[in-house]
mmCIF file of C-alpha atoms and ligand atoms in Angstrom:
data_model
loop_
_atom_site.group_PDB
_atom_site.id
_atom_site.type_symbol
_atom_site.label_atom_id
_atom_site.label_comp_id
_atom_site.label_asym_id
_atom_site.label_seq_id
_atom_site.Cartn_x
_atom_site.Cartn_y
_atom_site.Cartn_z
ATOM 1 C CA UNK B 1 -60.928 60.873 28.691
ATOM 2 C CA UNK B 2 -63.781 58.994 27.141
ATOM 3 C CA UNK B 3 -64.649 55.936 27.603
ATOM 4 C CA UNK B 4 -63.972 53.929 24.379
ATOM 5 C CA UNK B 5 -64.415 50.189 25.607
ATOM 6 C CA UNK B 6 -68.115 50.005 24.320
ATOM 7 C CA UNK B 7 -67.498 51.175 21.285
ATOM 8 C CA UNK B 8 -64.547 48.976 21.181
ATOM 9 C CA UNK B 9 -66.947 45.606 21.848
ATOM 10 C CA UNK B 10 -68.963 46.701 18.806
ATOM 11 C CA UNK B 11 -65.964 47.042 16.532
ATOM 12 C CA UNK B 12 -64.556 43.612 17.723
ATOM 13 C CA UNK B 13 -68.361 42.221 16.719
ATOM 14 C CA UNK B 14 -68.539 44.287 13.468
ATOM 15 C CA UNK B 15 -64.917 43.545 12.636
ATOM 16 C CA UNK B 16 -65.106 40.290 13.612
ATOM 17 C CA UNK B 17 -68.192 39.362 11.268
ATOM 18 C CA UNK B 18 -66.196 40.964 8.376
ATOM 19 C CA UNK B 19 -63.259 38.790 8.677
ATOM 20 C CA UNK B 20 -65.097 35.661 9.025
ATOM 21 C CA UNK B 21 -66.984 36.655 5.671
ATOM 22 C CA UNK B 22 -63.343 36.589 4.246
ATOM 23 C CA UNK B 23 -62.517 33.525 5.791
ATOM 24 C CA UNK B 24 -65.984 31.750 4.178
ATOM 25 C CA UNK B 25 -65.013 33.143 0.810
ATOM 26 C CA UNK B 26 -61.878 31.938 0.906
ATOM 27 C CA UNK B 27 -63.344 28.559 0.954
ATOM 28 C CA UNK B 28 -65.253 29.037 -2.164
ATOM 29 C CA UNK B 29 -63.216 31.449 -4.488
ATOM 30 C CA UNK B 30 -62.107 29.125 -7.386
ATOM 31 C CA UNK B 31 -61.875 29.353 -11.375
ATOM 32 C CA UNK B 32 -65.047 29.131 -12.999
ATOM 33 C CA UNK B 33 -67.027 31.321 -10.567
ATOM 34 C CA UNK B 34 -68.389 34.964 -11.228
ATOM 35 C CA UNK B 35 -67.844 37.677 -9.120
ATOM 36 C CA UNK B 36 -71.462 38.308 -8.720
ATOM 37 C CA UNK B 37 -71.581 34.996 -6.980
ATOM 38 C CA UNK B 38 -68.741 36.231 -4.798
ATOM 39 C CA UNK B 39 -70.974 39.026 -4.111
ATOM 40 C CA UNK B 40 -74.132 36.812 -3.296
ATOM 41 C CA UNK B 41 -72.163 34.834 -0.814
ATOM 42 C CA UNK B 42 -70.971 37.608 1.040
ATOM 43 C CA UNK B 43 -74.305 39.118 1.114
ATOM 44 C CA UNK B 44 -76.080 36.401 2.398
ATOM 45 C CA UNK B 45 -73.484 35.564 5.084
ATOM 46 C CA UNK B 46 -73.104 38.610 6.499
ATOM 47 C CA UNK B 47 -77.431 38.737 6.217
ATOM 48 C CA UNK B 48 -77.400 35.314 7.980
ATOM 49 C CA UNK B 49 -75.297 36.326 10.878
ATOM 50 C CA UNK B 50 -76.855 39.618 12.048
ATOM 51 C CA UNK B 51 -75.122 42.509 9.934
ATOM 52 C CA UNK B 52 -75.383 43.856 6.617
ATOM 53 C CA UNK B 53 -73.038 44.862 3.855
ATOM 54 C CA UNK B 54 -71.778 48.376 4.071
ATOM 55 C CA UNK B 55 -71.581 49.077 0.164
ATOM 56 C CA UNK B 56 -74.982 48.145 -0.889
ATOM 57 C CA UNK B 57 -76.605 51.345 -2.048
ATOM 58 C CA UNK B 58 -73.457 53.575 -0.598
ATOM 59 C CA UNK B 59 -73.478 56.447 -2.891
ATOM 60 C CA UNK B 60 -75.224 54.158 -5.819
ATOM 61 C CA UNK B 61 -73.257 51.129 -5.211
ATOM 62 C CA UNK B 62 -74.865 48.382 -6.315
ATOM 63 C CA UNK B 63 -73.289 45.171 -4.755
ATOM 64 C CA UNK B 64 -72.485 44.024 -1.455
ATOM 65 C CA UNK B 65 -68.931 43.813 -1.583
ATOM 66 C CA UNK B 66 -65.752 44.995 -4.182
ATOM 67 C CA UNK B 67 -64.056 42.602 -6.098
ATOM 68 C CA UNK B 68 -60.658 44.097 -7.700
ATOM 69 C CA UNK B 69 -59.116 41.857 -10.163
ATOM 70 C CA UNK B 70 -55.401 41.905 -11.334
ATOM 71 C CA UNK B 71 -54.802 45.640 -12.600
ATOM 72 C CA UNK B 72 -58.020 46.839 -10.825
ATOM 73 C CA UNK B 73 -56.554 49.233 -7.933
ATOM 74 C CA UNK B 74 -59.932 49.269 -5.648
ATOM 75 C CA UNK B 75 -63.568 49.612 -5.746
ATOM 76 C CA UNK B 76 -64.199 46.721 -8.620
ATOM 77 C CA UNK B 77 -67.994 46.291 -8.943
ATOM 78 C CA UNK B 78 -68.932 42.195 -8.866
ATOM 79 C CA UNK B 79 -70.109 41.427 -12.179
ATOM 80 C CA UNK B 80 -70.864 38.095 -14.442
ATOM 81 C CA UNK B 81 -67.431 38.016 -15.336
ATOM 82 C CA UNK B 82 -65.626 34.292 -14.595
ATOM 83 C CA UNK B 83 -62.441 34.052 -12.508
ATOM 84 C CA UNK B 84 -59.828 32.506 -14.174
ATOM 85 C CA UNK B 85 -56.690 30.361 -13.448
ATOM 86 C CA UNK B 86 -53.680 32.828 -12.714
ATOM 87 C CA UNK B 87 -55.810 35.654 -11.619
ATOM 88 C CA UNK B 88 -55.608 37.460 -8.722
ATOM 89 C CA UNK B 89 -58.095 39.295 -6.774
ATOM 90 C CA UNK B 90 -58.764 41.940 -3.837
ATOM 91 C CA UNK B 91 -62.223 41.179 -2.242
ATOM 92 C CA UNK B 92 -63.198 44.072 0.125
ATOM 93 C CA UNK B 93 -65.732 43.469 2.871
ATOM 94 C CA UNK B 94 -67.848 45.991 5.205
ATOM 95 C CA UNK B 95 -70.123 44.911 7.364
ATOM 96 C CA UNK B 96 -72.499 46.498 10.008
ATOM 97 C CA UNK B 97 -73.430 45.224 13.339
ATOM 98 C CA UNK B 98 -75.195 47.517 15.953
ATOM 99 C CA UNK B 99 -74.018 50.592 13.590
ATOM 100 C CA UNK B 100 -70.561 49.845 13.714
ATOM 101 C CA UNK B 101 -68.528 49.173 10.902
ATOM 102 C CA UNK B 102 -65.874 46.481 10.013
ATOM 103 C CA UNK B 103 -63.929 46.998 6.819
ATOM 104 C CA UNK B 104 -61.126 44.383 5.672
ATOM 105 C CA UNK B 105 -59.846 42.958 2.507
ATOM 106 C CA UNK B 106 -57.350 40.137 1.408
ATOM 107 C CA UNK B 107 -55.871 39.024 -2.041
ATOM 108 C CA UNK B 108 -56.520 35.953 -3.168
ATOM 109 C CA UNK B 109 -54.760 33.702 -6.094
ATOM 110 C CA UNK B 110 -56.150 31.437 -8.517
ATOM 111 C CA UNK B 111 -54.462 28.712 -9.300
ATOM 112 C CA UNK B 112 -50.418 29.193 -9.916
ATOM 113 C CA UNK B 113 -49.276 32.807 -10.130
ATOM 114 C CA UNK B 114 -45.873 34.077 -10.736
ATOM 115 C CA UNK B 115 -43.257 34.817 -8.360
ATOM 116 C CA UNK B 116 -43.466 38.311 -9.237
ATOM 117 C CA UNK B 117 -47.197 38.411 -8.543
ATOM 118 C CA UNK B 118 -46.612 36.884 -4.997
ATOM 119 C CA UNK B 119 -43.809 38.951 -4.359
ATOM 120 C CA UNK B 120 -46.472 42.012 -4.848
ATOM 121 C CA UNK B 121 -49.073 40.402 -2.444
ATOM 122 C CA UNK B 122 -46.551 39.555 -0.045
ATOM 123 C CA UNK B 123 -44.868 42.764 0.422
ATOM 124 C CA UNK B 124 -48.376 44.523 0.368
ATOM 125 C CA UNK B 125 -49.042 42.340 3.591
ATOM 126 C CA UNK B 126 -46.045 43.042 5.258
ATOM 127 C CA UNK B 127 -46.142 46.749 4.424
ATOM 128 C CA UNK B 128 -49.873 46.527 6.458
ATOM 129 C CA UNK B 129 -48.572 44.571 9.107
ATOM 130 C CA UNK B 130 -45.214 46.325 9.646
ATOM 131 C CA UNK B 131 -47.291 49.928 10.020
ATOM 132 C CA UNK B 132 -49.847 48.219 12.195
ATOM 133 C CA UNK B 133 -46.744 46.649 14.673
ATOM 134 C CA UNK B 134 -45.605 50.355 15.496
ATOM 135 C CA UNK B 135 -49.345 51.497 16.123
ATOM 136 C CA UNK B 136 -49.464 52.837 19.948
ATOM 137 C CA UNK B 137 -50.588 56.221 21.529
ATOM 138 C CA UNK B 138 -47.999 59.020 20.560
ATOM 139 C CA UNK B 139 -47.260 58.284 17.379
ATOM 140 C CA UNK B 140 -48.240 60.314 14.259
ATOM 141 C CA UNK B 141 -50.277 59.211 10.980
ATOM 142 C CA UNK B 142 -47.197 60.284 9.129
ATOM 143 C CA UNK B 143 -45.566 57.600 10.796
ATOM 144 C CA UNK B 144 -47.632 54.749 9.408
ATOM 145 C CA UNK B 145 -47.506 56.613 5.789
ATOM 146 C CA UNK B 146 -43.500 56.362 6.150
ATOM 147 C CA UNK B 147 -43.600 52.886 7.191
ATOM 148 C CA UNK B 148 -45.444 51.472 4.069
ATOM 149 C CA UNK B 149 -43.795 53.957 1.669
ATOM 150 C CA UNK B 150 -40.350 53.039 2.589
ATOM 151 C CA UNK B 151 -40.844 49.216 2.649
ATOM 152 C CA UNK B 152 -42.693 49.280 -0.802
ATOM 153 C CA UNK B 153 -40.313 51.381 -2.402
ATOM 154 C CA UNK B 154 -37.392 49.337 -1.491
ATOM 155 C CA UNK B 155 -38.973 46.850 -3.168
ATOM 156 C CA UNK B 156 -39.665 48.614 -6.122
ATOM 157 C CA UNK B 157 -43.369 48.622 -6.225
ATOM 158 C CA UNK B 158 -45.178 52.208 -5.987
ATOM 159 C CA UNK B 159 -47.853 53.214 -3.487
ATOM 160 C CA UNK B 160 -51.070 54.496 -4.888
ATOM 161 C CA UNK B 161 -51.476 58.133 -3.669
ATOM 162 C CA UNK B 162 -55.157 58.812 -4.698
ATOM 163 C CA UNK B 163 -57.313 56.362 -1.870
ATOM 164 C CA UNK B 164 -56.228 56.181 1.617
ATOM 165 C CA UNK B 165 -57.153 54.625 4.975
ATOM 166 C CA UNK B 166 -60.070 56.400 6.831
ATOM 167 C CA UNK B 167 -61.543 56.886 10.279
ATOM 168 C CA UNK B 168 -64.283 54.538 11.051
ATOM 169 C CA UNK B 169 -67.007 53.852 13.500
ATOM 170 C CA UNK B 170 -70.687 54.347 13.761
ATOM 171 C CA UNK B 171 -69.653 55.807 10.213
ATOM 172 C CA UNK B 172 -68.281 53.970 7.185
ATOM 173 C CA UNK B 173 -65.660 56.648 6.134
ATOM 174 C CA UNK B 174 -64.641 59.648 8.554
ATOM 175 C CA UNK B 175 -61.701 61.956 9.812
ATOM 176 C CA UNK B 176 -58.856 61.350 9.536
ATOM 177 C CA UNK B 177 -57.629 60.258 6.159
ATOM 178 C CA UNK B 178 -54.778 57.858 6.578
ATOM 179 C CA UNK B 179 -52.236 57.953 4.022
ATOM 180 C CA UNK B 180 -50.293 55.108 2.879
ATOM 181 C CA UNK B 181 -46.988 57.355 1.823
ATOM 182 C CA UNK B 182 -45.603 60.144 4.057
ATOM 183 C CA UNK B 183 -43.295 61.778 6.208
ATOM 184 C CA UNK B 184 -42.084 60.410 9.630
ATOM 185 C CA UNK B 185 -43.202 62.370 12.837
ATOM 186 C CA UNK B 186 -45.928 64.695 10.589
ATOM 187 C CA UNK B 187 -49.566 64.763 10.800
ATOM 188 C CA UNK B 188 -52.221 64.086 13.790
ATOM 189 C CA UNK B 189 -50.868 62.317 16.868
ATOM 190 C CA UNK B 190 -52.758 58.686 17.669
ATOM 191 C CA UNK B 191 -54.596 58.971 20.996
ATOM 192 C CA UNK B 192 -56.609 55.966 23.071
ATOM 193 C CA UNK B 193 -59.739 55.247 21.495
ATOM 194 C CA UNK B 194 -59.273 55.829 17.910
ATOM 195 C CA UNK B 195 -60.473 53.795 15.230
ATOM 196 C CA UNK B 196 -59.567 53.555 11.372
ATOM 197 C CA UNK B 197 -58.678 51.473 8.798
ATOM 198 C CA UNK B 198 -54.819 50.681 6.773
ATOM 199 C CA UNK B 199 -55.462 49.551 3.382
ATOM 200 C CA UNK B 200 -52.385 49.886 1.081
ATOM 201 C CA UNK B 201 -52.955 49.539 -1.978
ATOM 202 C CA UNK B 202 -49.694 48.787 -3.874
ATOM 203 C CA UNK B 203 -48.876 48.787 -7.547
ATOM 204 C CA UNK B 204 -46.055 46.401 -9.226
ATOM 205 C CA UNK B 205 -45.352 49.613 -11.863
ATOM 206 C CA UNK B 206 -46.188 53.436 -11.464
ATOM 207 C CA UNK B 207 -48.448 54.547 -8.794
ATOM 208 C CA UNK B 208 -50.897 56.579 -11.363
ATOM 209 C CA UNK B 209 -54.257 55.338 -11.692
ATOM 210 C CA UNK B 210 -57.201 55.874 -14.023
ATOM 211 C CA UNK B 211 -60.802 55.818 -13.172
ATOM 212 C CA UNK B 212 -63.209 53.806 -15.670
ATOM 213 C CA UNK B 213 -66.410 55.258 -16.998
ATOM 214 C CA UNK B 214 -68.455 53.292 -14.280
ATOM 215 C CA UNK B 215 -67.488 55.783 -11.907
ATOM 216 C CA UNK B 216 -66.115 53.644 -9.246
ATOM 217 C CA UNK B 217 -63.238 50.875 -10.462
ATOM 218 C CA UNK B 218 -59.905 52.348 -10.595
ATOM 219 C CA UNK B 219 -57.319 50.482 -12.304
ATOM 220 C CA UNK B 220 -53.291 51.473 -13.082
ATOM 221 C CA UNK B 221 -52.892 53.621 -15.550
ATOM 222 C CA UNK B 222 -49.411 51.662 -16.656
ATOM 223 C CA UNK B 223 -51.703 48.341 -16.711
ATOM 224 C CA UNK B 224 -49.336 46.768 -13.735
ATOM 225 C CA UNK B 225 -50.745 44.463 -11.338
ATOM 226 C CA UNK B 226 -51.956 45.829 -8.361
ATOM 227 C CA UNK B 227 -52.270 44.679 -4.524
ATOM 228 C CA UNK B 228 -54.325 45.393 -1.604
ATOM 229 C CA UNK B 229 -55.149 44.441 1.795
ATOM 230 C CA UNK B 230 -56.764 46.177 4.621
ATOM 231 C CA UNK B 231 -57.564 46.095 8.445
ATOM 232 C CA UNK B 232 -59.792 47.672 10.779
ATOM 233 C CA UNK B 233 -57.431 48.826 14.035
ATOM 234 C CA UNK B 234 -58.251 50.407 17.265
ATOM 235 C CA UNK B 235 -55.885 52.314 19.257
ATOM 236 C CA UNK B 236 -55.531 51.331 22.772
ATOM 237 C CA UNK B 237 -53.602 52.576 25.982
ATOM 238 C CA UNK B 238 -50.423 51.229 25.228
ATOM 239 C CA UNK B 239 -50.485 49.557 21.458
ATOM 240 C CA UNK B 240 -53.596 48.267 19.106
ATOM 241 C CA UNK B 241 -56.165 45.991 18.135
ATOM 242 C CA UNK B 242 -56.874 44.634 14.936
ATOM 243 C CA UNK B 243 -60.537 43.994 14.840
ATOM 244 C CA UNK B 244 -60.777 42.041 11.638
ATOM 245 C CA UNK B 245 -58.280 39.268 12.122
ATOM 246 C CA UNK B 246 -58.913 35.980 10.293
ATOM 247 C CA UNK B 247 -60.616 33.586 12.949
ATOM 248 C CA UNK B 248 -59.118 30.827 10.754
ATOM 249 C CA UNK B 249 -55.387 31.809 10.066
ATOM 250 C CA UNK B 250 -56.239 32.977 6.348
ATOM 251 C CA UNK B 251 -54.113 36.078 6.628
ATOM 252 C CA UNK B 252 -52.503 36.053 3.170
ATOM 253 C CA UNK B 253 -52.177 33.569 0.344
ATOM 254 C CA UNK B 254 -51.402 30.908 0.064
ATOM 255 C CA UNK B 255 -54.031 30.079 2.510
ATOM 256 C CA UNK B 256 -55.290 26.336 2.250
HETATM 257 N N1 MF3 X 301 -64.741 49.090 1.475
HETATM 258 C C1 MF3 X 301 -64.055 50.296 0.460
HETATM 259 C C2 MF3 X 301 -62.859 51.031 1.521
HETATM 260 O O1 MF3 X 301 -62.192 50.290 2.282
HETATM 261 C C3 MF3 X 301 -65.137 51.196 0.385
HETATM 262 C C4 MF3 X 301 -65.686 50.738 -0.616
HETATM 263 S S1 MF3 X 301 -67.006 51.607 -1.067
HETATM 264 C C5 MF3 X 301 -67.781 50.930 -1.986
HETATM 265 O O2 MF3 X 301 -63.032 52.017 2.163
HETATM 266 F F1 MF3 X 301 -69.032 51.821 -2.624
HETATM 267 F F2 MF3 X 301 -67.168 50.901 -3.464
HETATM 268 F F3 MF3 X 301 -68.628 50.068 -1.748
HETATM 269 CO CO1 CO X 302 -61.772 50.975 4.301
HETATM 270 CO CO1 CO X 303 -62.715 48.264 2.415
#
């Protein structure tokens, strides 16, 4: 058996930096600031703590993190657009330290948001955590997707099909694909030492997405709201480890 403890130690450091970046942003995200400012804060925090931002220059991406507002499903590009009261935003941070990647995202609510929106966000977080809690060697990738899909569809929401979680270690995106929908007892079997993300994108309406002309921004086709959370994880001898847990207990909104 290959020894993965060294890899896990490095994933822990990178994951922790990404999580602390979101913790810092939690205390700064408020109505009136631009997503470019969120990007700048994230860029500087990661740089000042011994890492760099993986998204910057990744396949031509020009910013350091992703900011996906309201009906944006994922990969929203920071801009001079201003955050307003009632908006929801996913911030997705990927830090690299010592060649290892930590990839994590959380939702933020600006001021008061509706019960429906809060339910969508809660269900998205819950679906991710339910699928994490079952992780152990011998489980199959399809079991992860099944756990998320069955929970989400019972709530009347839908699971985006066009994007998935991914293997991650010394590269940003590597095999296997981790689908957020699927059938029990199907797909690749989990083994100790595997490291990957789970990052369900959940829509209040239908799952169909549309790509904007910038080549990155994915939005819901029916303009319904979308939510996402992401953790980077490792499979251990008898369970799992979350590398990107908040240090301050900022798991999901409301945070403060
Ligand atoms: N962080 C995203 C993920 O979870 C990927 C962003 S790629 C970027 O996989 F170029 F858009 F930043
Ligand atoms: Co990811
Ligand atoms: Co990510």
